[in-house]
GROMACS .gro file of C-alpha atoms in nm:
model
  316
    1MET     CA    1  -2.923  -4.228   1.764
    2ALA     CA    2  -2.869  -3.866   1.861
    3ARG     CA    3  -2.739  -3.798   2.207
    4PRO     CA    4  -3.010  -3.638   2.424
    5HIS     CA    5  -2.947  -3.284   2.543
    6SER     CA    6  -2.812  -3.274   2.892
    7THR     CA    7  -2.965  -3.034   3.142
    8ARG     CA    8  -2.620  -2.977   3.284
    9TYR     CA    9  -2.482  -2.869   2.947
   10THR     CA   10  -2.776  -2.635   2.893
   11VAL     CA   11  -2.733  -2.469   3.233
   12THR     CA   12  -2.357  -2.434   3.173
   13ALA     CA   13  -2.414  -2.274   2.832
   14LEU     CA   14  -2.669  -2.031   2.974
   15LEU     CA   15  -2.435  -1.938   3.257
   16LEU     CA   16  -2.136  -1.879   3.029
   17LEU     CA   17  -2.339  -1.680   2.778
   18GLY     CA   18  -2.485  -1.470   3.059
   19ILE     CA   19  -2.137  -1.396   3.192
   20ALA     CA   20  -2.023  -1.308   2.839
   21VAL     CA   21  -2.311  -1.061   2.801
   22VAL     CA   22  -2.223  -0.888   3.128
   23ILE     CA   23  -1.851  -0.867   3.040
   24LEU     CA   24  -1.908  -0.746   2.685
   25VAL     CA   25  -2.158  -0.479   2.792
   26SER     CA   26  -1.919  -0.368   3.068
   27LEU     CA   27  -1.639  -0.332   2.813
   28GLY     CA   28  -1.866  -0.123   2.593
   29GLN     CA   29  -1.953   0.104   2.885
   30TRP     CA   30  -1.584   0.137   2.973
   31GLN     CA   31  -1.506   0.248   2.618
   32LEU     CA   32  -1.786   0.505   2.637
   33ARG     CA   33  -1.634   0.642   2.957
   34ARG     CA   34  -1.294   0.661   2.789
   35SER     CA   35  -1.458   0.841   2.499
   36ASP     CA   36  -1.613   1.094   2.738
   37GLU     CA   37  -1.276   1.145   2.911
   38ARG     CA   38  -1.098   1.210   2.582
   39ARG     CA   39  -1.375   1.439   2.467
   40ALA     CA   40  -1.340   1.636   2.792
   41ILE     CA   41  -0.962   1.662   2.739
   42LEU     CA   42  -1.018   1.787   2.384
   43ASP     CA   43  -1.270   2.045   2.508
   44ALA     CA   44  -1.022   2.160   2.773
   45ILE     CA   45  -0.744   2.195   2.515
   46GLU     CA   46  -0.962   2.392   2.277
   47ALA     CA   47  -1.098   2.613   2.556
   48GLY     CA   48  -0.748   2.686   2.689
   49ARG     CA   49  -0.597   2.767   2.352
   50LYS     CA   50  -0.885   2.996   2.257
   51GLN     CA   51  -0.818   3.221   2.556
   52ALA     CA   52  -0.604   3.529   2.516
   53PRO     CA   53  -0.241   3.488   2.626
   54VAL     CA   54  -0.170   3.585   2.986
   55MET     CA   55   0.137   3.733   3.153
   56LEU     CA   56   0.236   3.522   3.455
   57THR     CA   57   0.340   3.713   3.766
   58PRO     CA   58   0.322   3.642   4.140
   59ALA     CA   59  -0.008   3.835   4.139
   60THR     CA   60  -0.173   3.636   3.859
   61PRO     CA   61  -0.523   3.526   3.973
   62SER     CA   62  -0.577   3.151   3.997
   63ASP     CA   63  -0.869   3.177   3.754
   64ASP     CA   64  -0.622   3.281   3.484
   65LEU     CA   65  -0.404   2.973   3.534
   66THR     CA   66  -0.587   2.762   3.278
   67PRO     CA   67  -0.421   2.451   3.134
   68TRP     CA   68  -0.337   2.470   2.763
   69ARG     CA   69  -0.351   2.848   2.768
   70VAL     CA   70  -0.061   3.034   2.610
   71ALA     CA   71   0.129   3.233   2.870
   72GLN     CA   72   0.437   3.449   2.899
   73ALA     CA   73   0.665   3.503   3.197
   74THR     CA   74   0.959   3.732   3.266
   75GLY     CA   75   1.223   3.626   3.514
   76VAL     CA   76   1.572   3.495   3.579
   77TRP     CA   77   1.670   3.132   3.525
   78GLN     CA   78   1.776   2.934   3.833
   79PRO     CA   79   1.991   2.658   3.673
   80GLN     CA   80   2.120   2.536   4.012
   81PHE     CA   81   1.771   2.389   4.066
   82SER     CA   82   1.751   2.212   3.729
   83VAL     CA   83   1.614   1.856   3.719
   84LEU     CA   84   1.617   1.598   3.440
   85LEU     CA   85   1.297   1.399   3.387
   86ASP     CA   86   1.403   1.054   3.271
   87ASN     CA   87   1.237   0.819   3.020
   88ARG     CA   88   1.085   1.094   2.807
   89ASN     CA   89   1.105   0.968   2.452
   90HIS     CA   90   1.094   1.175   2.136
   91GLU     CA   91   1.028   1.006   1.801
   92GLY     CA   92   1.135   0.674   1.951
   93ARG     CA   93   1.460   0.808   2.096
   94PRO     CA   94   1.511   0.788   2.474
   95GLY     CA   95   1.595   1.110   2.648
   96TYR     CA   96   1.514   1.363   2.917
   97TRP     CA   97   1.303   1.670   2.973
   98LEU     CA   98   1.499   1.954   3.126
   99ALA     CA   99   1.304   2.133   3.401
  100THR     CA  100   1.436   2.463   3.537
  101PRO     CA  101   1.260   2.724   3.753
  102LEU     CA  102   1.227   3.086   3.646
  103LEU     CA  103   1.250   3.332   3.937
  104LEU     CA  104   0.973   3.588   3.897
  105ASP     CA  105   1.033   3.790   4.215
  106ALA     CA  106   1.353   3.767   4.421
  107SER     CA  107   1.213   3.921   4.740
  108SER     CA  108   0.929   3.670   4.776
  109ARG     CA  109   1.112   3.385   4.595
  110GLN     CA  110   0.813   3.343   4.369
  111ALA     CA  111   0.904   3.119   4.078
  112LEU     CA  112   0.757   2.927   3.788
  113LEU     CA  113   0.868   2.577   3.686
  114LEU     CA  114   0.958   2.558   3.317
  115LEU     CA  115   0.982   2.249   3.102
  116ARG     CA  116   1.258   2.381   2.878
  117GLY     CA  117   1.277   2.100   2.624
  118TRP     CA  118   1.398   1.751   2.533
  119LEU     CA  119   1.755   1.632   2.502
  120PRO     CA  120   1.881   1.281   2.411
  121ARG     CA  121   1.995   1.030   2.670
  122VAL     CA  122   2.366   0.964   2.702
  123MET     CA  123   2.492   0.609   2.667
  124PRO     CA  124   2.617   0.429   2.980
  125GLY     CA  125   2.977   0.514   3.052
  126GLN     CA  126   2.966   0.846   2.865
  127GLY     CA  127   2.921   1.059   3.173
  128GLU     CA  128   2.651   1.308   3.254
  129PRO     CA  129   2.422   1.466   2.991
  130ALA     CA  130   2.555   1.792   2.847
  131LEU     CA  131   2.304   2.060   2.942
  132PRO     CA  132   2.266   2.374   2.731
  133ALA     CA  133   2.400   2.702   2.862
  134THR     CA  134   2.144   2.903   3.059
  135PRO     CA  135   2.101   3.266   2.946
  136GLN     CA  136   2.185   3.525   3.210
  137GLY     CA  137   1.966   3.812   3.322
  138PRO     CA  138   1.589   3.861   3.287
  139GLN     CA  139   1.436   3.645   3.015
  140ILE     CA  140   1.102   3.646   2.838
  141ILE     CA  141   0.960   3.294   2.812
  142THR     CA  142   0.654   3.191   2.613
  143GLY     CA  143   0.483   2.858   2.644
  144GLU     CA  144   0.169   2.665   2.722
  145MET     CA  145   0.044   2.607   3.074
  146ALA     CA  146  -0.019   2.270   3.237
  147ASP     CA  147  -0.154   2.196   3.583
  148ARG     CA  148   0.138   1.960   3.661
  149VAL     CA  149   0.436   1.782   3.513
  150PRO     CA  150   0.305   1.487   3.309
  151ARG     CA  151   0.358   1.169   3.510
  152MET     CA  152   0.525   0.844   3.411
  153PHE     CA  153   0.416   0.512   3.560
  154GLU     CA  154   0.669   0.372   3.807
  155LEU     CA  155   0.664  -0.003   3.866
  156TRP     CA  156   0.860   0.027   4.190
  157SER     CA  157   0.597   0.265   4.331
  158LEU     CA  158   0.370  -0.038   4.374
  159GLY     CA  159   0.608  -0.167   4.640
  160GLY     CA  160   0.627   0.165   4.821
  161GLN     CA  161   0.986   0.230   4.708
  162ASP     CA  162   1.056   0.542   4.506
  163GLN     CA  163   1.389   0.479   4.337
  164SER     CA  164   1.383   0.814   4.155
  165ALA     CA  165   1.300   1.033   4.453
  166LEU     CA  166   1.401   1.396   4.441
  167PRO     CA  167   1.685   1.491   4.679
  168ALA     CA  168   1.568   1.647   5.004
  169THR     CA  169   1.741   1.973   4.913
  170LEU     CA  170   1.860   2.130   4.591
  171PRO     CA  171   2.120   2.190   4.458
  172ALA     CA  172   2.238   1.833   4.515
  173THR     CA  173   2.542   1.790   4.735
  174ASP     CA  174   2.731   1.595   4.466
  175GLY     CA  175   2.685   1.878   4.217
  176LYS     CA  176   2.504   1.657   3.966
  177VAL     CA  177   2.170   1.737   3.808
  178PRO     CA  178   1.912   1.498   3.963
  179GLN     CA  179   1.738   1.252   3.733
  180VAL     CA  180   1.385   1.158   3.834
  181GLN     CA  181   1.086   0.988   3.678
  182ASN     CA  182   0.826   1.231   3.808
  183LEU     CA  183   0.836   1.575   3.962
  184PRO     CA  184   0.549   1.673   4.195
  185LEU     CA  185   0.537   2.049   4.241
  186ASP     CA  186   0.499   2.032   4.620
  187ALA     CA  187   0.806   1.810   4.664
  188TYR     CA  188   1.007   2.029   4.427
  189ALA     CA  189   0.906   2.344   4.615
  190ARG     CA  190   1.023   2.192   4.945
  191ALA     CA  191   1.356   2.086   4.795
  192THR     CA  192   1.429   2.426   4.640
  193GLY     CA  193   1.268   2.657   4.895
  194LEU     CA  194   1.090   2.839   4.614
  195ASN     CA  195   0.729   2.955   4.619
  196LEU     CA  196   0.607   2.802   4.296
  197LEU     CA  197   0.304   2.905   4.099
  198PRO     CA  198   0.059   2.611   4.085
  199VAL     CA  199   0.120   2.558   3.713
  200VAL     CA  200   0.396   2.440   3.482
  201LEU     CA  201   0.493   2.618   3.162
  202ALA     CA  202   0.603   2.405   2.866
  203GLN     CA  203   0.838   2.637   2.681
  204SER     CA  204   0.753   2.682   2.315
  205SER     CA  205   1.046   2.890   2.193
  206GLN     CA  206   1.396   3.008   2.267
  207SER     CA  207   1.403   3.262   2.550
  208GLY     CA  208   1.447   3.630   2.472
  209GLN     CA  209   1.622   3.905   2.664
  210SER     CA  210   1.420   4.144   2.876
  211GLY     CA  211   1.512   4.466   3.056
  212GLN     CA  212   1.323   4.529   3.379
  213SER     CA  213   1.288   4.869   3.541
  214GLY     CA  214   1.287   4.805   3.915
  215GLN     CA  215   0.991   4.726   4.135
  216SER     CA  216   0.734   4.909   3.924
  217GLY     CA  217   0.675   4.593   3.719
  218GLN     CA  218   0.757   4.770   3.392
  219THR     CA  219   0.932   4.559   3.129
  220SER     CA  220   1.108   4.722   2.836
  221GLN     CA  221   1.091   4.494   2.533
  222SER     CA  222   1.233   4.553   2.185
  223GLY     CA  223   0.999   4.480   1.898
  224GLN     CA  224   1.050   4.468   1.529
  225ASN     CA  225   0.939   4.828   1.484
  226GLY     CA  226   1.132   4.991   1.768
  227GLN     CA  227   1.120   5.023   2.144
  228THR     CA  228   0.799   4.964   2.333
  229SER     CA  229   0.713   4.944   2.699
  230GLN     CA  230   0.480   4.683   2.844
  231THR     CA  231   0.356   4.634   3.200
  232SER     CA  232   0.434   4.288   3.336
  233GLN     CA  233   0.091   4.227   3.488
  234SER     CA  234  -0.155   3.944   3.459
  235SER     CA  235  -0.377   4.059   3.177
  236PRO     CA  236  -0.555   3.898   2.884
  237ASP     CA  237  -0.434   4.189   2.670
  238VAL     CA  238  -0.077   4.053   2.652
  239GLN     CA  239  -0.011   3.990   2.284
  240THR     CA  240   0.197   3.675   2.231
  241ARG     CA  241   0.236   3.402   1.976
  242GLN     CA  242   0.386   3.058   1.994
  243ALA     CA  243   0.710   3.002   1.812
  244GLY     CA  244   0.673   2.983   1.437
  245PRO     CA  245   0.914   2.913   1.155
  246GLY     CA  246   1.081   3.247   1.218
  247GLY     CA  247   1.141   3.170   1.585
  248GLN     CA  248   0.949   3.476   1.713
  249THR     CA  249   0.778   3.439   2.048
  250SER     CA  250   0.576   3.757   2.075
  251GLN     CA  251   0.488   4.075   1.898
  252ASN     CA  252   0.692   4.283   2.144
  253ALA     CA  253   0.987   4.052   2.217
  254GLN     CA  254   1.267   3.938   1.991
  255PRO     CA  255   1.427   3.606   2.093
  256SER     CA  256   1.802   3.575   2.093
  257GLN     CA  257   1.796   3.282   1.850
  258ALA     CA  258   1.559   3.012   1.727
  259ASP     CA  259   1.607   2.701   1.940
  260GLY     CA  260   1.978   2.768   1.948
  261ASP     CA  261   2.012   2.590   2.281
  262GLY     CA  262   1.972   2.252   2.112
  263LEU     CA  263   1.658   2.157   2.305
  264VAL     CA  264   1.364   2.002   2.120
  265ARG     CA  265   1.029   2.158   2.211
  266ASP     CA  266   0.796   1.921   2.030
  267TRP     CA  267   0.580   1.841   2.332
  268PRO     CA  268   0.364   1.526   2.321
  269GLN     CA  269  -0.008   1.579   2.310
  270PRO     CA  270  -0.266   1.363   2.491
  271SER     CA  271  -0.469   1.123   2.284
  272VAL     CA  272  -0.806   1.282   2.205
  273ASP     CA  273  -0.935   1.037   1.943
  274PHE     CA  274  -1.267   0.978   2.120
  275GLN     CA  275  -1.427   0.851   1.797
  276LYS     CA  276  -1.208   0.540   1.819
  277ASN     CA  277  -1.337   0.463   2.169
  278THR     CA  278  -1.694   0.514   2.052
  279SER     CA  279  -1.631   0.270   1.767
  280TYR     CA  280  -1.486   0.016   2.009
  281ALA     CA  281  -1.790   0.057   2.235
  282ILE     CA  282  -2.024  -0.017   1.945
  283GLN     CA  283  -1.827  -0.331   1.866
  284TRP     CA  284  -1.840  -0.456   2.226
  285PHE     CA  285  -2.214  -0.386   2.244
  286ALA     CA  286  -2.261  -0.576   1.915
  287PHE     CA  287  -2.073  -0.876   2.057
  288GLY     CA  288  -2.286  -0.851   2.370
  289LEU     CA  289  -2.601  -0.848   2.160
  290ILE     CA  290  -2.487  -1.161   1.976
  291ALA     CA  291  -2.419  -1.334   2.307
  292ALA     CA  292  -2.762  -1.226   2.436
  293ILE     CA  293  -2.932  -1.364   2.126
  294ALA     CA  294  -2.741  -1.692   2.168
  295TRP     CA  295  -2.854  -1.702   2.533
  296LEU     CA  296  -3.218  -1.664   2.422
  297VAL     CA  297  -3.178  -1.933   2.155
  298VAL     CA  298  -3.034  -2.181   2.406
  299LEU     CA  299  -3.304  -2.095   2.658
  300GLY     CA  300  -3.575  -2.126   2.393
  301GLY     CA  301  -3.444  -2.468   2.285
  302ALA     CA  302  -3.437  -2.589   2.646
  303ILE     CA  303  -3.796  -2.476   2.705
  304LYS     CA  304  -3.908  -2.642   2.381
  305ARG     CA  305  -3.750  -2.972   2.480
  306MET     CA  306  -3.907  -2.955   2.825
  307ARG     CA  307  -4.252  -2.910   2.670
  308GLN     CA  308  -4.194  -3.198   2.429
  309ARG     CA  309  -4.095  -3.430   2.713
  310ALA     CA  310  -4.396  -3.315   2.915
  311GLY     CA  311  -4.630  -3.384   2.619
  312GLN     CA  312  -4.497  -3.733   2.567
  313GLY     CA  313  -4.574  -3.824   2.927
  314PRO     CA  314  -4.404  -4.098   3.129
  315ARG     CA  315  -4.281  -4.403   2.943
  316PRO     CA  316  -4.450  -4.740   3.026
   0.00000   0.00000   0.00000
């Protein structure tokens, strides 16, 4: 004889299936939000890269400081303020990003933080990482703007202890290049005493020499076809290109050499595959629909059994 259906089992099944529907639909909605976020990132990247290159100066309007936009800056390296960003992998190899400010104006101490490139991590016991030589004099740097240094998750930050904190002042008293996980611009500005532009430039090519002519803001740059003169002002008319196979950084500037400093400038890109999140959302919604149908089937069976028992009436 078949075991009669228990009301307790039916209620439990309905409760679990109802919870499953809520969870599965919530997961689908979360994937749709992730899809929207990635789509927004992709739109921002495309919008930034479509804009004309801009020359970064202390007078550059904030509206021109658009992430992912190609930019060029002329200034003097400040290697005494260099910082190594730890745990930045490249093609599976552990290493560092080298961050160094570029002084745009000495009188106002206006500077721009540059992510110069990646270098491999040294093994324990092998001393400090060997940093590339920093070119002297005014340099022309081309790169892509970002609103901040990309962050790495720090487990110890959950406990309120920052084990990779930046020294209070730079240069460090021990003469070593600090190694940190993350580099907030405000903390870095306080440590260096520099007035930083509110953007970061990820360098895309080897720096090139520049000759400046005093306070007038005029920059003399040698091109392939002779000498030209260009005003170092924030303007969308600045003609620049990112580094190509020939190592050229702009139409009016000739770099000293193509990545001769040994730094790798293959910067990681954010994930923008929003179609994958949309596909995941459809799958979660499909699972939720199956759970909802199962909930209706169980509920329908319970109602049917209740009617059958009511039609049979009380037993004698």
